[in-house]
Each structure stands twice: as structure tokens, then as C-alpha cells.
mmCIF file of C-alpha atoms in Angstrom:
data_model
loop_
_atom_site.group_PDB
_atom_site.id
_atom_site.type_symbol
_atom_site.label_atom_id
_atom_site.label_comp_id
_atom_site.label_asym_id
_atom_site.label_seq_id
_atom_site.Cartn_x
_atom_site.Cartn_y
_atom_site.Cartn_z
ATOM 1 C CA MET A 1 14.774 70.256 5.656
ATOM 2 C CA LYS A 2 15.539 70.938 9.527
ATOM 3 C CA VAL A 3 17.628 68.131 11.447
ATOM 4 C CA LEU A 4 17.624 68.566 15.525
ATOM 5 C CA VAL A 5 20.807 67.146 16.207
ATOM 6 C CA ILE A 6 21.120 65.643 20.505
ATOM 7 C CA ASN A 7 23.840 64.752 22.168
ATOM 8 C CA ALA A 8 22.393 63.260 25.773
ATOM 9 C CA GLY A 9 24.799 63.215 28.466
ATOM 10 C CA SER A 10 24.547 61.863 32.179
ATOM 11 C CA SER A 11 23.026 64.694 33.572
ATOM 12 C CA SER A 12 23.381 67.400 30.157
ATOM 13 C CA LEU A 13 21.207 67.543 26.909
ATOM 14 C CA LYS A 14 22.807 69.700 24.269
ATOM 15 C CA TYR A 15 21.315 70.273 20.980
ATOM 16 C CA GLN A 16 21.267 72.075 17.487
ATOM 17 C CA LEU A 17 18.525 72.704 14.682
ATOM 18 C CA ILE A 18 20.268 73.006 11.529
ATOM 19 C CA ASP A 19 18.335 73.824 8.527
ATOM 20 C CA MET A 20 20.358 71.257 5.774
ATOM 21 C CA GLU A 21 19.201 73.438 2.865
ATOM 22 C CA ASP A 22 22.102 75.685 3.973
ATOM 23 C CA GLU A 23 24.022 73.830 6.435
ATOM 24 C CA SER A 24 22.805 76.492 8.994
ATOM 25 C CA VAL A 25 22.443 76.392 12.447
ATOM 26 C CA LYS A 26 19.143 77.934 13.564
ATOM 27 C CA ALA A 27 19.499 77.983 17.056
ATOM 28 C CA LYS A 28 21.672 75.901 19.452
ATOM 29 C CA GLY A 29 21.988 74.845 23.353
ATOM 30 C CA LEU A 30 22.414 73.211 26.597
ATOM 31 C CA CYS A 31 20.721 71.571 28.517
ATOM 32 C CA GLU A 32 22.405 71.317 32.306
ATOM 33 C CA ARG A 33 22.605 69.397 35.634
ATOM 34 C CA ILE A 34 19.639 66.935 35.096
ATOM 35 C CA GLY A 35 18.495 65.058 38.170
ATOM 36 C CA ILE A 36 20.239 67.845 39.799
ATOM 37 C CA GLU A 37 19.845 70.949 41.931
ATOM 38 C CA GLY A 38 20.557 74.145 39.929
ATOM 39 C CA SER A 39 19.060 72.947 36.677
ATOM 40 C CA ARG A 40 19.443 74.894 34.228
ATOM 41 C CA LEU A 41 18.707 74.982 29.584
ATOM 42 C CA THR A 42 21.012 77.886 28.141
ATOM 43 C CA HIS A 43 19.729 78.381 25.089
ATOM 44 C CA LYS A 44 21.724 80.167 21.926
ATOM 45 C CA VAL A 45 19.325 81.792 18.472
ATOM 46 C CA PRO A 46 21.819 84.010 16.595
ATOM 47 C CA GLY A 47 21.751 87.574 16.562
ATOM 48 C CA LYS A 48 19.407 87.505 19.172
ATOM 49 C CA GLU A 49 20.224 87.593 24.244
ATOM 50 C CA ASP A 50 21.113 84.372 24.702
ATOM 51 C CA PHE A 51 17.343 82.588 26.623
ATOM 52 C CA VAL A 52 18.917 81.690 29.883
ATOM 53 C CA GLN A 53 15.909 79.631 32.249
ATOM 54 C CA GLU A 54 15.952 77.869 35.760
ATOM 55 C CA LYS A 55 13.665 75.143 36.329
ATOM 56 C CA PRO A 56 13.977 72.107 37.970
ATOM 57 C CA MET A 57 14.879 68.585 35.566
ATOM 58 C CA PRO A 58 14.135 65.399 36.934
ATOM 59 C CA THR A 59 14.353 63.607 33.724
ATOM 60 C CA HIS A 60 15.123 64.001 30.082
ATOM 61 C CA ASN A 61 12.185 63.860 29.177
ATOM 62 C CA THR A 62 11.391 67.387 30.925
ATOM 63 C CA ALA A 63 14.756 68.643 29.526
ATOM 64 C CA MET A 64 13.745 67.860 25.947
ATOM 65 C CA GLU A 65 10.300 69.569 26.775
ATOM 66 C CA MET A 66 12.507 72.631 27.955
ATOM 67 C CA VAL A 67 14.040 72.822 24.878
ATOM 68 C CA LEU A 68 10.870 72.023 22.685
ATOM 69 C CA ALA A 69 9.179 75.025 24.303
ATOM 70 C CA ALA A 70 12.199 77.087 24.408
ATOM 71 C CA LEU A 71 12.408 76.307 20.789
ATOM 72 C CA VAL A 72 8.916 77.587 19.878
ATOM 73 C CA ASP A 73 8.881 80.415 21.676
ATOM 74 C CA PRO A 74 7.356 82.936 20.633
ATOM 75 C CA GLU A 75 10.258 85.388 21.025
ATOM 76 C CA HIS A 76 13.493 83.205 21.066
ATOM 77 C CA GLY A 77 12.030 80.998 19.097
ATOM 78 C CA VAL A 78 12.253 79.790 15.596
ATOM 79 C CA LEU A 79 10.013 77.422 15.008
ATOM 80 C CA LYS A 80 6.613 77.849 14.642
ATOM 81 C CA ASN A 81 5.576 74.598 15.685
ATOM 82 C CA VAL A 82 7.743 71.129 16.369
ATOM 83 C CA SER A 83 6.155 69.825 13.544
ATOM 84 C CA GLU A 84 8.897 72.004 11.767
ATOM 85 C CA ILE A 85 11.416 69.348 12.238
ATOM 86 C CA ASP A 86 11.827 66.434 10.377
ATOM 87 C CA ALA A 87 14.750 64.191 11.888
ATOM 88 C CA ILE A 88 16.527 63.771 15.073
ATOM 89 C CA GLY A 89 20.145 62.657 14.823
ATOM 90 C CA HIS A 90 21.769 61.101 18.166
ATOM 91 C CA ARG A 91 25.417 60.671 18.659
ATOM 92 C CA VAL A 92 25.595 57.567 20.484
ATOM 93 C CA LEU A 93 29.072 56.299 21.792
ATOM 94 C CA HIS A 94 28.679 52.244 21.040
ATOM 95 C CA GLY A 95 27.198 50.334 18.666
ATOM 96 C CA GLY A 96 29.554 46.920 19.434
ATOM 97 C CA ALA A 97 30.421 45.307 16.967
ATOM 98 C CA VAL A 98 26.972 44.957 15.367
ATOM 99 C CA TYR A 99 26.265 48.101 14.511
ATOM 100 C CA THR A 100 29.927 49.330 11.627
ATOM 101 C CA GLU A 101 27.239 51.999 10.813
ATOM 102 C CA SER A 102 24.641 54.828 11.299
ATOM 103 C CA ILE A 103 21.497 53.611 11.209
ATOM 104 C CA LYS A 104 17.858 54.575 11.880
ATOM 105 C CA VAL A 105 17.085 53.908 15.534
ATOM 106 C CA ASN A 106 14.075 50.893 16.627
ATOM 107 C CA ASP A 107 13.966 48.454 18.737
ATOM 108 C CA ASP A 108 17.222 46.765 18.021
ATOM 109 C CA VAL A 109 18.958 49.582 17.905
ATOM 110 C CA LYS A 110 18.175 50.146 21.085
ATOM 111 C CA ARG A 111 18.380 46.483 22.793
ATOM 112 C CA VAL A 112 22.261 46.799 20.956
ATOM 113 C CA ILE A 113 22.690 50.558 22.775
ATOM 114 C CA ARG A 114 21.697 48.698 26.309
ATOM 115 C CA GLU A 115 23.646 45.719 25.795
ATOM 116 C CA CYS A 116 26.797 48.688 25.942
ATOM 117 C CA PHE A 117 26.318 50.218 28.510
ATOM 118 C CA ASP A 118 29.223 48.630 30.413
ATOM 119 C CA LEU A 119 31.246 48.788 26.936
ATOM 120 C CA GLY A 120 30.562 52.473 27.270
ATOM 121 C CA PRO A 121 28.605 52.859 30.969
ATOM 122 C CA LEU A 122 29.281 56.279 31.561
ATOM 123 C CA HIS A 123 27.660 58.078 27.136
ATOM 124 C CA ASN A 124 25.489 55.089 26.081
ATOM 125 C CA PRO A 125 22.947 54.383 28.645
ATOM 126 C CA ALA A 126 22.669 58.874 28.775
ATOM 127 C CA ASN A 127 22.215 58.273 24.477
ATOM 128 C CA LEU A 128 18.981 56.083 25.051
ATOM 129 C CA MET A 129 18.226 58.229 27.793
ATOM 130 C CA GLY A 130 18.424 61.070 25.208
ATOM 131 C CA ILE A 131 16.309 58.845 21.830
ATOM 132 C CA GLU A 132 14.121 58.136 24.089
ATOM 133 C CA ALA A 133 13.142 61.144 25.549
ATOM 134 C CA CYS A 134 12.068 62.650 21.740
ATOM 135 C CA GLU A 135 10.222 60.159 20.688
ATOM 136 C CA ALA A 136 8.191 60.591 23.641
ATOM 137 C CA SER A 137 8.427 64.162 22.564
ATOM 138 C CA MET A 138 7.707 63.766 19.252
ATOM 139 C CA PRO A 139 6.155 60.680 17.750
ATOM 140 C CA GLY A 140 6.445 60.109 14.527
ATOM 141 C CA VAL A 141 10.110 61.914 14.211
ATOM 142 C CA PRO A 142 12.643 59.672 12.246
ATOM 143 C CA ASN A 143 15.359 59.361 15.167
ATOM 144 C CA VAL A 144 18.900 58.741 13.550
ATOM 145 C CA ALA A 145 21.998 57.523 15.640
ATOM 146 C CA VAL A 146 25.528 58.189 15.028
ATOM 147 C CA PHE A 147 27.929 55.608 16.196
ATOM 148 C CA ASP A 148 30.626 57.575 17.981
ATOM 149 C CA THR A 149 32.560 53.728 16.582
ATOM 150 C CA ALA A 150 31.202 53.452 13.610
ATOM 151 C CA PHE A 151 34.320 55.345 11.838
ATOM 152 C CA GLY A 152 36.425 52.624 13.479
ATOM 153 C CA MET A 153 34.924 49.371 12.684
ATOM 154 C CA GLY A 154 36.250 50.008 9.289
ATOM 155 C CA MET A 155 39.797 48.546 10.284
ATOM 156 C CA GLU A 156 40.623 44.970 9.338
ATOM 157 C CA PRO A 157 40.986 42.108 11.973
ATOM 158 C CA PHE A 158 44.868 42.851 11.963
ATOM 159 C CA ALA A 159 44.515 46.092 13.099
ATOM 160 C CA TYR A 160 41.770 46.232 15.397
ATOM 161 C CA ARG A 161 42.605 42.981 16.828
ATOM 162 C CA TYR A 162 44.733 42.210 20.282
ATOM 163 C CA ALA A 163 46.582 39.678 20.303
ATOM 164 C CA ILE A 164 44.788 37.637 23.314
ATOM 165 C CA PRO A 165 43.030 34.467 23.217
ATOM 166 C CA GLU A 166 40.051 34.056 20.536
ATOM 167 C CA GLU A 167 38.042 33.395 23.702
ATOM 168 C CA TYR A 168 37.313 36.412 24.745
ATOM 169 C CA TYR A 169 36.478 38.111 21.556
ATOM 170 C CA GLU A 170 34.114 35.802 20.218
ATOM 171 C CA LYS A 171 32.173 35.805 23.904
ATOM 172 C CA TYR A 172 33.062 39.366 25.056
ATOM 173 C CA LYS A 173 34.234 41.413 21.305
ATOM 174 C CA ILE A 174 36.730 42.702 22.711
ATOM 175 C CA ARG A 175 38.875 44.866 20.474
ATOM 176 C CA ARG A 176 40.031 47.783 19.070
ATOM 177 C CA TYR A 177 36.711 50.350 18.291
ATOM 178 C CA GLY A 178 38.161 53.734 17.788
ATOM 179 C CA PHE A 179 37.090 56.878 19.248
ATOM 180 C CA HIS A 180 36.258 60.582 18.119
ATOM 181 C CA GLY A 181 35.127 58.500 15.182
ATOM 182 C CA THR A 182 32.430 61.055 14.188
ATOM 183 C CA SER A 183 35.144 63.807 14.307
ATOM 184 C CA HIS A 184 37.275 61.729 12.607
ATOM 185 C CA MET A 185 34.996 60.885 9.353
ATOM 186 C CA PHE A 186 33.699 64.981 8.943
ATOM 187 C CA VAL A 187 37.542 65.337 9.352
ATOM 188 C CA SER A 188 38.735 63.325 6.985
ATOM 189 C CA ARG A 189 35.667 63.284 4.598
ATOM 190 C CA GLU A 190 36.136 67.495 5.262
ATOM 191 C CA THR A 191 40.119 67.143 3.832
ATOM 192 C CA ILE A 192 38.420 64.775 0.488
ATOM 193 C CA ARG A 193 36.407 67.489 -0.667
ATOM 194 C CA PHE A 194 38.401 70.731 0.574
ATOM 195 C CA ALA A 195 42.245 69.945 -0.537
ATOM 196 C CA ASN A 196 40.763 68.778 -3.945
ATOM 197 C CA LEU A 197 41.437 64.580 -3.254
ATOM 198 C CA PRO A 198 42.393 63.415 -6.258
ATOM 199 C CA GLU A 199 41.317 59.989 -6.982
ATOM 200 C CA GLY A 200 44.306 57.638 -5.571
ATOM 201 C CA GLN A 201 45.736 60.029 -3.730
ATOM 202 C CA ARG A 202 43.621 59.995 -0.644
ATOM 203 C CA ARG A 203 45.988 59.246 2.128
ATOM 204 C CA VAL A 204 43.822 60.687 4.781
ATOM 205 C CA ILE A 205 46.120 60.974 8.577
ATOM 206 C CA VAL A 206 43.708 63.746 11.069
ATOM 207 C CA CYS A 207 44.990 64.688 14.237
ATOM 208 C CA HIS A 208 42.041 64.661 16.881
ATOM 209 C CA MET A 209 43.497 67.436 19.594
ATOM 210 C CA GLY A 210 41.781 68.228 22.162
ATOM 211 C CA ASN A 211 41.723 67.288 25.797
ATOM 212 C CA GLY A 212 40.970 63.848 24.958
ATOM 213 C CA SER A 213 43.220 63.070 21.483
ATOM 214 C CA SER A 214 43.416 61.060 19.059
ATOM 215 C CA ILE A 215 44.675 60.246 15.757
ATOM 216 C CA SER A 216 43.216 58.237 12.912
ATOM 217 C CA ALA A 217 43.900 57.055 9.529
ATOM 218 C CA SER A 218 41.762 56.700 6.090
ATOM 219 C CA VAL A 219 42.481 55.642 2.248
ATOM 220 C CA ASP A 220 38.898 57.529 0.511
ATOM 221 C CA GLY A 221 37.234 58.260 3.998
ATOM 222 C CA LYS A 222 37.123 54.404 5.455
ATOM 223 C CA CYS A 223 39.585 54.127 8.375
ATOM 224 C CA VAL A 224 42.809 51.867 8.408
ATOM 225 C CA ASP A 225 44.050 52.044 11.468
ATOM 226 C CA THR A 226 42.998 54.270 14.754
ATOM 227 C CA SER A 227 44.185 54.918 18.613
ATOM 228 C CA MET A 228 41.961 54.168 20.562
ATOM 229 C CA GLY A 229 41.093 51.479 21.319
ATOM 230 C CA LEU A 230 38.501 48.772 23.459
ATOM 231 C CA THR A 231 38.153 52.486 25.152
ATOM 232 C CA PRO A 232 38.925 55.906 25.044
ATOM 233 C CA LEU A 233 41.693 54.877 27.524
ATOM 234 C CA GLU A 234 43.904 53.670 25.051
ATOM 235 C CA GLY A 235 46.624 55.697 22.166
ATOM 236 C CA LEU A 236 47.573 59.539 23.042
ATOM 237 C CA ILE A 237 48.283 61.523 26.228
ATOM 238 C CA MET A 238 45.483 63.294 27.089
ATOM 239 C CA GLY A 239 44.802 65.596 29.534
ATOM 240 C CA THR A 240 44.331 63.473 32.414
ATOM 241 C CA ARG A 241 44.154 60.232 30.340
ATOM 242 C CA SER A 242 46.780 57.795 30.708
ATOM 243 C CA GLY A 243 47.389 56.973 26.861
ATOM 244 C CA ASP A 244 48.924 53.536 26.410
ATOM 245 C CA VAL A 245 50.687 51.829 28.989
ATOM 246 C CA ASP A 246 52.567 48.277 30.843
ATOM 247 C CA PRO A 247 49.505 46.616 31.506
ATOM 248 C CA ALA A 248 51.623 44.911 34.013
ATOM 249 C CA VAL A 249 51.689 48.423 35.913
ATOM 250 C CA VAL A 250 47.640 48.447 36.947
ATOM 251 C CA GLN A 251 48.625 44.846 38.915
ATOM 252 C CA PHE A 252 51.807 46.061 40.591
ATOM 253 C CA ILE A 253 50.547 48.852 41.066
ATOM 254 C CA CYS A 254 47.018 47.832 42.515
ATOM 255 C CA ASP A 255 49.921 44.849 44.496
ATOM 256 C CA HIS A 256 51.113 47.877 46.048
ATOM 257 C CA GLU A 257 48.842 50.586 46.483
ATOM 258 C CA GLY A 258 46.449 47.975 47.574
ATOM 259 C CA ILE A 259 44.064 49.453 45.776
ATOM 260 C CA SER A 260 40.870 47.214 42.796
ATOM 261 C CA VAL A 261 41.066 47.434 39.539
ATOM 262 C CA ASP A 262 38.323 49.576 39.298
ATOM 263 C CA GLU A 263 40.267 52.284 41.958
ATOM 264 C CA MET A 264 43.009 51.759 39.306
ATOM 265 C CA LEU A 265 41.466 52.848 36.099
ATOM 266 C CA THR A 266 39.895 55.605 37.489
ATOM 267 C CA ILE A 267 43.087 56.695 38.155
ATOM 268 C CA LEU A 268 44.511 56.030 34.426
ATOM 269 C CA ASN A 269 41.179 58.002 33.591
ATOM 270 C CA LYS A 270 41.066 61.188 35.184
ATOM 271 C CA LYS A 271 44.467 61.084 37.402
ATOM 272 C CA SER A 272 46.829 61.063 34.664
ATOM 273 C CA GLY A 273 47.756 62.456 30.733
ATOM 274 C CA VAL A 274 49.238 65.505 30.956
ATOM 275 C CA LEU A 275 47.959 66.678 34.631
ATOM 276 C CA ALA A 276 49.926 63.826 36.507
ATOM 277 C CA LEU A 277 53.243 64.563 33.536
ATOM 278 C CA SER A 278 53.168 68.240 34.410
ATOM 279 C CA GLY A 279 52.881 66.883 38.266
ATOM 280 C CA GLY A 280 49.083 68.426 38.947
ATOM 281 C CA LEU A 281 49.670 71.847 37.363
ATOM 282 C CA SER A 282 46.650 71.325 34.570
ATOM 283 C CA SER A 283 45.064 69.532 32.676
ATOM 284 C CA ASP A 284 44.469 72.652 30.053
ATOM 285 C CA PHE A 285 47.447 72.771 27.803
ATOM 286 C CA ARG A 286 46.649 76.440 27.643
ATOM 287 C CA ASP A 287 48.077 76.439 31.336
ATOM 288 C CA LEU A 288 51.417 73.372 29.961
ATOM 289 C CA THR A 289 52.297 76.331 27.932
ATOM 290 C CA GLU A 290 52.420 79.690 29.928
ATOM 291 C CA GLY A 291 53.869 76.750 32.522
ATOM 292 C CA GLU A 292 56.957 76.325 29.943
ATOM 293 C CA LYS A 293 57.283 79.778 29.054
ATOM 294 C CA ASN A 294 57.571 80.398 32.404
ATOM 295 C CA GLY A 295 60.553 78.317 33.040
ATOM 296 C CA ASN A 296 58.101 75.134 34.702
ATOM 297 C CA GLU A 297 60.538 71.784 33.667
ATOM 298 C CA LYS A 298 57.468 69.623 34.842
ATOM 299 C CA ALA A 299 55.197 71.374 32.234
ATOM 300 C CA ALA A 300 57.576 71.398 29.606
ATOM 301 C CA LEU A 301 58.724 67.443 30.035
ATOM 302 C CA ALA A 302 53.892 67.027 29.359
ATOM 303 C CA LEU A 303 54.102 68.755 26.173
ATOM 304 C CA ALA A 304 56.984 67.302 25.053
ATOM 305 C CA ALA A 305 55.972 63.911 25.863
ATOM 306 C CA PHE A 306 52.404 64.936 24.326
ATOM 307 C CA ARG A 307 53.805 65.826 21.154
ATOM 308 C CA HIS A 308 56.695 62.404 21.108
ATOM 309 C CA LYS A 309 53.294 60.141 21.291
ATOM 310 C CA VAL A 310 51.546 62.384 18.595
ATOM 311 C CA VAL A 311 54.830 61.940 15.701
ATOM 312 C CA LYS A 312 55.416 58.828 16.668
ATOM 313 C CA THR A 313 51.764 57.703 15.725
ATOM 314 C CA VAL A 314 51.190 59.706 12.553
ATOM 315 C CA GLY A 315 54.867 58.209 11.573
ATOM 316 C CA GLY A 316 53.677 54.318 12.649
ATOM 317 C CA TYR A 317 50.547 55.264 10.323
ATOM 318 C CA LEU A 318 53.027 56.896 7.320
ATOM 319 C CA ALA A 319 54.572 53.685 7.502
ATOM 320 C CA ALA A 320 51.449 51.396 7.480
ATOM 321 C CA MET A 321 49.959 53.740 4.567
ATOM 322 C CA ASN A 322 53.379 53.757 2.250
ATOM 323 C CA GLY A 323 52.589 57.736 3.449
ATOM 324 C CA ALA A 324 49.532 59.848 2.899
ATOM 325 C CA ASP A 325 48.584 62.511 1.183
ATOM 326 C CA ALA A 326 46.916 64.704 3.448
ATOM 327 C CA ILE A 327 47.907 65.247 7.931
ATOM 328 C CA ALA A 328 44.659 67.547 9.146
ATOM 329 C CA PHE A 329 44.407 69.301 12.599
ATOM 330 C CA THR A 330 41.130 69.414 14.348
ATOM 331 C CA ALA A 331 39.853 69.710 17.597
ATOM 332 C CA GLY A 332 40.310 72.172 20.616
ATOM 333 C CA ILE A 333 44.699 72.436 19.898
ATOM 334 C CA GLY A 334 44.214 71.139 16.811
ATOM 335 C CA GLU A 335 43.179 73.831 15.676
ATOM 336 C CA ASN A 336 43.779 76.876 17.526
ATOM 337 C CA ASP A 337 47.064 75.295 18.433
ATOM 338 C CA ALA A 338 50.149 76.841 15.748
ATOM 339 C CA GLN A 339 53.133 76.096 17.533
ATOM 340 C CA MET A 340 51.949 72.521 18.790
ATOM 341 C CA ARG A 341 51.496 72.291 15.350
ATOM 342 C CA ALA A 342 55.012 73.048 14.171
ATOM 343 C CA ASP A 343 56.555 71.535 16.626
ATOM 344 C CA ILE A 344 54.703 68.268 15.797
ATOM 345 C CA CYS A 345 55.070 69.249 11.368
ATOM 346 C CA ALA A 346 59.445 69.910 12.238
ATOM 347 C CA LYS A 347 59.194 66.182 13.776
ATOM 348 C CA LEU A 348 57.692 65.402 10.074
ATOM 349 C CA GLU A 349 60.485 66.364 7.937
ATOM 350 C CA PHE A 350 62.108 63.430 7.736
ATOM 351 C CA ALA A 351 58.786 62.110 4.868
ATOM 352 C CA GLY A 352 59.251 65.184 4.051
ATOM 353 C CA VAL A 353 56.552 67.644 5.546
ATOM 354 C CA LYS A 354 57.019 70.994 5.731
ATOM 355 C CA ILE A 355 54.882 73.748 6.857
ATOM 356 C CA ASP A 356 54.837 77.592 6.231
ATOM 357 C CA PRO A 357 55.133 79.844 8.816
ATOM 358 C CA GLU A 358 52.355 82.829 7.789
ATOM 359 C CA LYS A 359 50.171 79.887 6.926
ATOM 360 C CA ASN A 360 50.328 78.628 10.277
ATOM 361 C CA LYS A 361 49.206 81.967 12.252
ATOM 362 C CA VAL A 362 45.826 80.659 11.812
ATOM 363 C CA ARG A 363 42.518 79.732 14.764
ATOM 364 C CA GLY A 364 39.157 77.658 13.725
ATOM 365 C CA GLN A 365 39.146 77.574 10.123
ATOM 366 C CA ASN A 366 39.589 75.338 7.312
ATOM 367 C CA VAL A 367 42.797 76.415 5.401
ATOM 368 C CA GLU A 368 46.861 74.944 3.882
ATOM 369 C CA ILE A 369 49.240 75.868 5.854
ATOM 370 C CA SER A 370 51.604 73.933 3.942
ATOM 371 C CA ALA A 371 54.515 74.997 2.115
ATOM 372 C CA PRO A 372 54.626 74.372 -1.733
ATOM 373 C CA ASP A 373 57.477 71.818 -2.073
ATOM 374 C CA SER A 374 56.063 69.308 1.193
ATOM 375 C CA LYS A 375 55.863 66.063 0.549
ATOM 376 C CA ILE A 376 52.471 65.675 2.175
ATOM 377 C CA ARG A 377 50.178 68.411 2.641
ATOM 378 C CA VAL A 378 49.609 70.024 6.068
ATOM 379 C CA PHE A 379 46.008 71.785 6.763
ATOM 380 C CA VAL A 380 43.712 73.057 9.721
ATOM 381 C CA ILE A 381 40.528 70.907 9.683
ATOM 382 C CA PRO A 382 38.078 72.570 12.185
ATOM 383 C CA THR A 383 36.236 69.620 13.129
ATOM 384 C CA ASN A 384 31.986 69.616 13.291
ATOM 385 C CA GLU A 385 30.276 66.880 14.615
ATOM 386 C CA GLU A 386 27.065 68.361 14.983
ATOM 387 C CA LEU A 387 26.948 68.527 11.270
ATOM 388 C CA ALA A 388 28.098 65.278 10.569
ATOM 389 C CA ILE A 389 25.469 63.551 12.661
ATOM 390 C CA ALA A 390 22.730 66.037 10.794
ATOM 391 C CA ARG A 391 24.166 65.274 7.440
ATOM 392 C CA GLU A 392 24.171 60.906 8.552
ATOM 393 C CA THR A 393 20.585 61.594 9.522
ATOM 394 C CA VAL A 394 19.026 63.069 6.259
ATOM 395 C CA ARG A 395 20.665 60.820 4.553
ATOM 396 C CA LEU A 396 19.489 57.781 6.341
ATOM 397 C CA ALA A 397 15.726 59.928 7.372
#
């Protein structure tokens, strides 16, 4: 069975064609600058040179037509005919409180995605455009929506409800949803599989650390808590996102600076985080690490604040679950920054966490890095959201 995985953005469309017989990626690519001058398709096939095509893409429909043409191209393609694609899986940011798991797309699913535009204004409209583009280009092929919020829907009310008047929950479904859900779902399950965790010992904490970062706690692959909330702004300090702040900060700055709430939220989303703490040096953790080595105190502060928040969150989940059986690091920082992993784990010694420095010298591969006498096993587990989406698509389609 061949599954086409689509991740549509407002002006982009990423794709992977996965053969589910062996879960191998046959082709992948990116359509950039959709609806903008300078549109380009970059198509990659293992063992072949990249195929780059610069051509106007006024709509996502045009982009999908170019993707399909590239997949069946005699020279650059991997299919004889589009009919070889059995199903299409879509990353969709928000399903609101209606859909708690992945689902085959129908009119009601599209209605809910549309009704959640205000909860995911940058992503949901583009996700819907991606679905409708696939329906137009490949009529009759089943489409599956894999919601990024689905994993967090496993939380109990005491974990997802905000302590605000109930009418706002009833009217607007204001609650904690959590994001990076597809990644957390994949990594929590992959940790159970890779570590061969037995029944009754499957309490897993996943540290998804990148420019956007979040942490989840799960039991048997079911989420019991996660750090992001109604939006991806809540939780950890991130590249340009503030993470948790006293809500009164918003009013205070708005009043004193004469700016709107919308402007303040832009500041918290795009001008804060380690970018702000580093004095504007960078939102890239590699730049901050280099800055710290060169004696930049603000870069050091940004990294220390990030580590502190991660440790506080992991420690809280250890308390909430009465311990953990495994901690998994994933995403750009989690998979590749050995020093960051070591520094975080050093602060978790109170819980018996201990890593092997030699095993920790690894990047981007499934490996256990904990020492033999560590009370909690520690892993590096690369995330693979596309494969997670493909697996959900096969299950449903």
C-alpha cells in the first residue's frame, strides 16, 4: 500500500510518498511560495538527483498537480500512474473538541476543520486547502485527517481544564489541547517498542525540543499531560515564543506601551523566547551554544532558562505519574544536542536519572543513553511525523 502524506502550509506544501510494505520513503518534496512570485517545487528521490522546477503556483490545486506530475515523471518519478496511490494522509493542526483521534475525511470533518480556523489561523485554512486540492486531483482516493491535537485529547478534565468560568469552556471550548501531538504519539509508542517496556511499566515522558518545544507525559501511549495549551504559546521557553507568562503581563505592557492585545501576542509568539533572552542574538540554539562558548552572558542566560523550564516540567510529570519508566528526547535539539541532554539529565539525579556519557555521544538515531544503574531509562528517539501519519492513514483507509 502506498500512502501520500501531505503537510500543507499557507504558502507551502510538503509531501512524502511512503510504501507501507516496508515503510520506506519513495519520494518527498516541497512546494514553496504558493500564490507568491518565485514558486518552486523541489522533488527528491533516493538515489537520484534532486528535481527542481520553478513555475507559477497560484493555488494549492496547482501545487498538487505539479506534485503528482513529478511522481509519475518518466525520469524523476517513482510511479507509473497516480492510481498507485492508495490513500492520502494529512497533517491537520486543530480538530477542536469534536475529533479526539484521526478520521477519514468527509463533509463533517471539513466543517470542523473550518470551524477551528480561529483556533489555528495559520494552519487550519492551509490544511483544508491541501485536503480539497487532493480531492480535486485524485477523486475517489480516501483522505485521512491526522489531528495534531488528537494526542492531547487523551487528558483527563483535571489536566486540560483551565480554572476560568465554565461558560467559556462551554461556549468556546477553551481548554488545553497540546500540540506536536503527532510527534508525541509516535515517539511515546516508539519508545515503548524500542525499549520493550512491559505491561504496567509504560510511563513515558517525551521531550520534543526544537525551535518549538513541548513535553508530554503518557501511560501506554495515552497522553496524561502535555505542556502546550489552547495554542502552542503555552509551556516551555522556545525559539521565539515566550512560553508561560503571568497573563497580567499582557495587560501591563499593552497599557504602558499603548499597543493592542493582537500586537502583544505577536510579540510573545515571534519576538520572545530565547531570542529575547539572548538580547536578540538568535532563536537558533546552535548560535546560542556558540555564543555561550565565546562568553556571551545573554546567550548563557537563554540556555539556562530553557534548561530550567524543561527540568521543572519533567519533574512535575514525574510527580504527577508517580515516577516514569522512560524519558525520550526527540526533535532537532533533543536528537542532536548531547550537551543539552546531559545538562538536563544532571538536574534529574534526584529521581535516579543517570546517563552514560559515551552512549550520549549520538545524533539522530534510536539509542538508549542511560547508565546501567539509572532508575529511569533514557533514550534518544528520532521523531517521524510523516510515518505516524501514514500509519494512521493505513489503519483507517
